[in-house]
Amino acid sequence: MVHILFWVIWMSASIYLGQQWQRYEPTKLPLDGLAALAMFPLAVGITFLAL
């Protein structure tokens, strides 16, 4: 149950931060997108470790 809550919070934060980056620093968006993709497997790993 805890890992599901963690996942929802993580995804919500990622979407919110992505919107903030797009609004204020559009030139950095591609780099931030790559960073977000790099963090995704890490988030999955942490989620499974929390099981």
C-alpha angles and dihedrals in degrees: 000000000000093000091054090053090047090050093051092049091047093050093045091051091047093051092046094048090046090055091049092051091048092050100046107024111026092163090063095048097097092052091045090049090055090047090051091051089050091051093049096078089045090054090050091050093050090047093054092045087055092056 
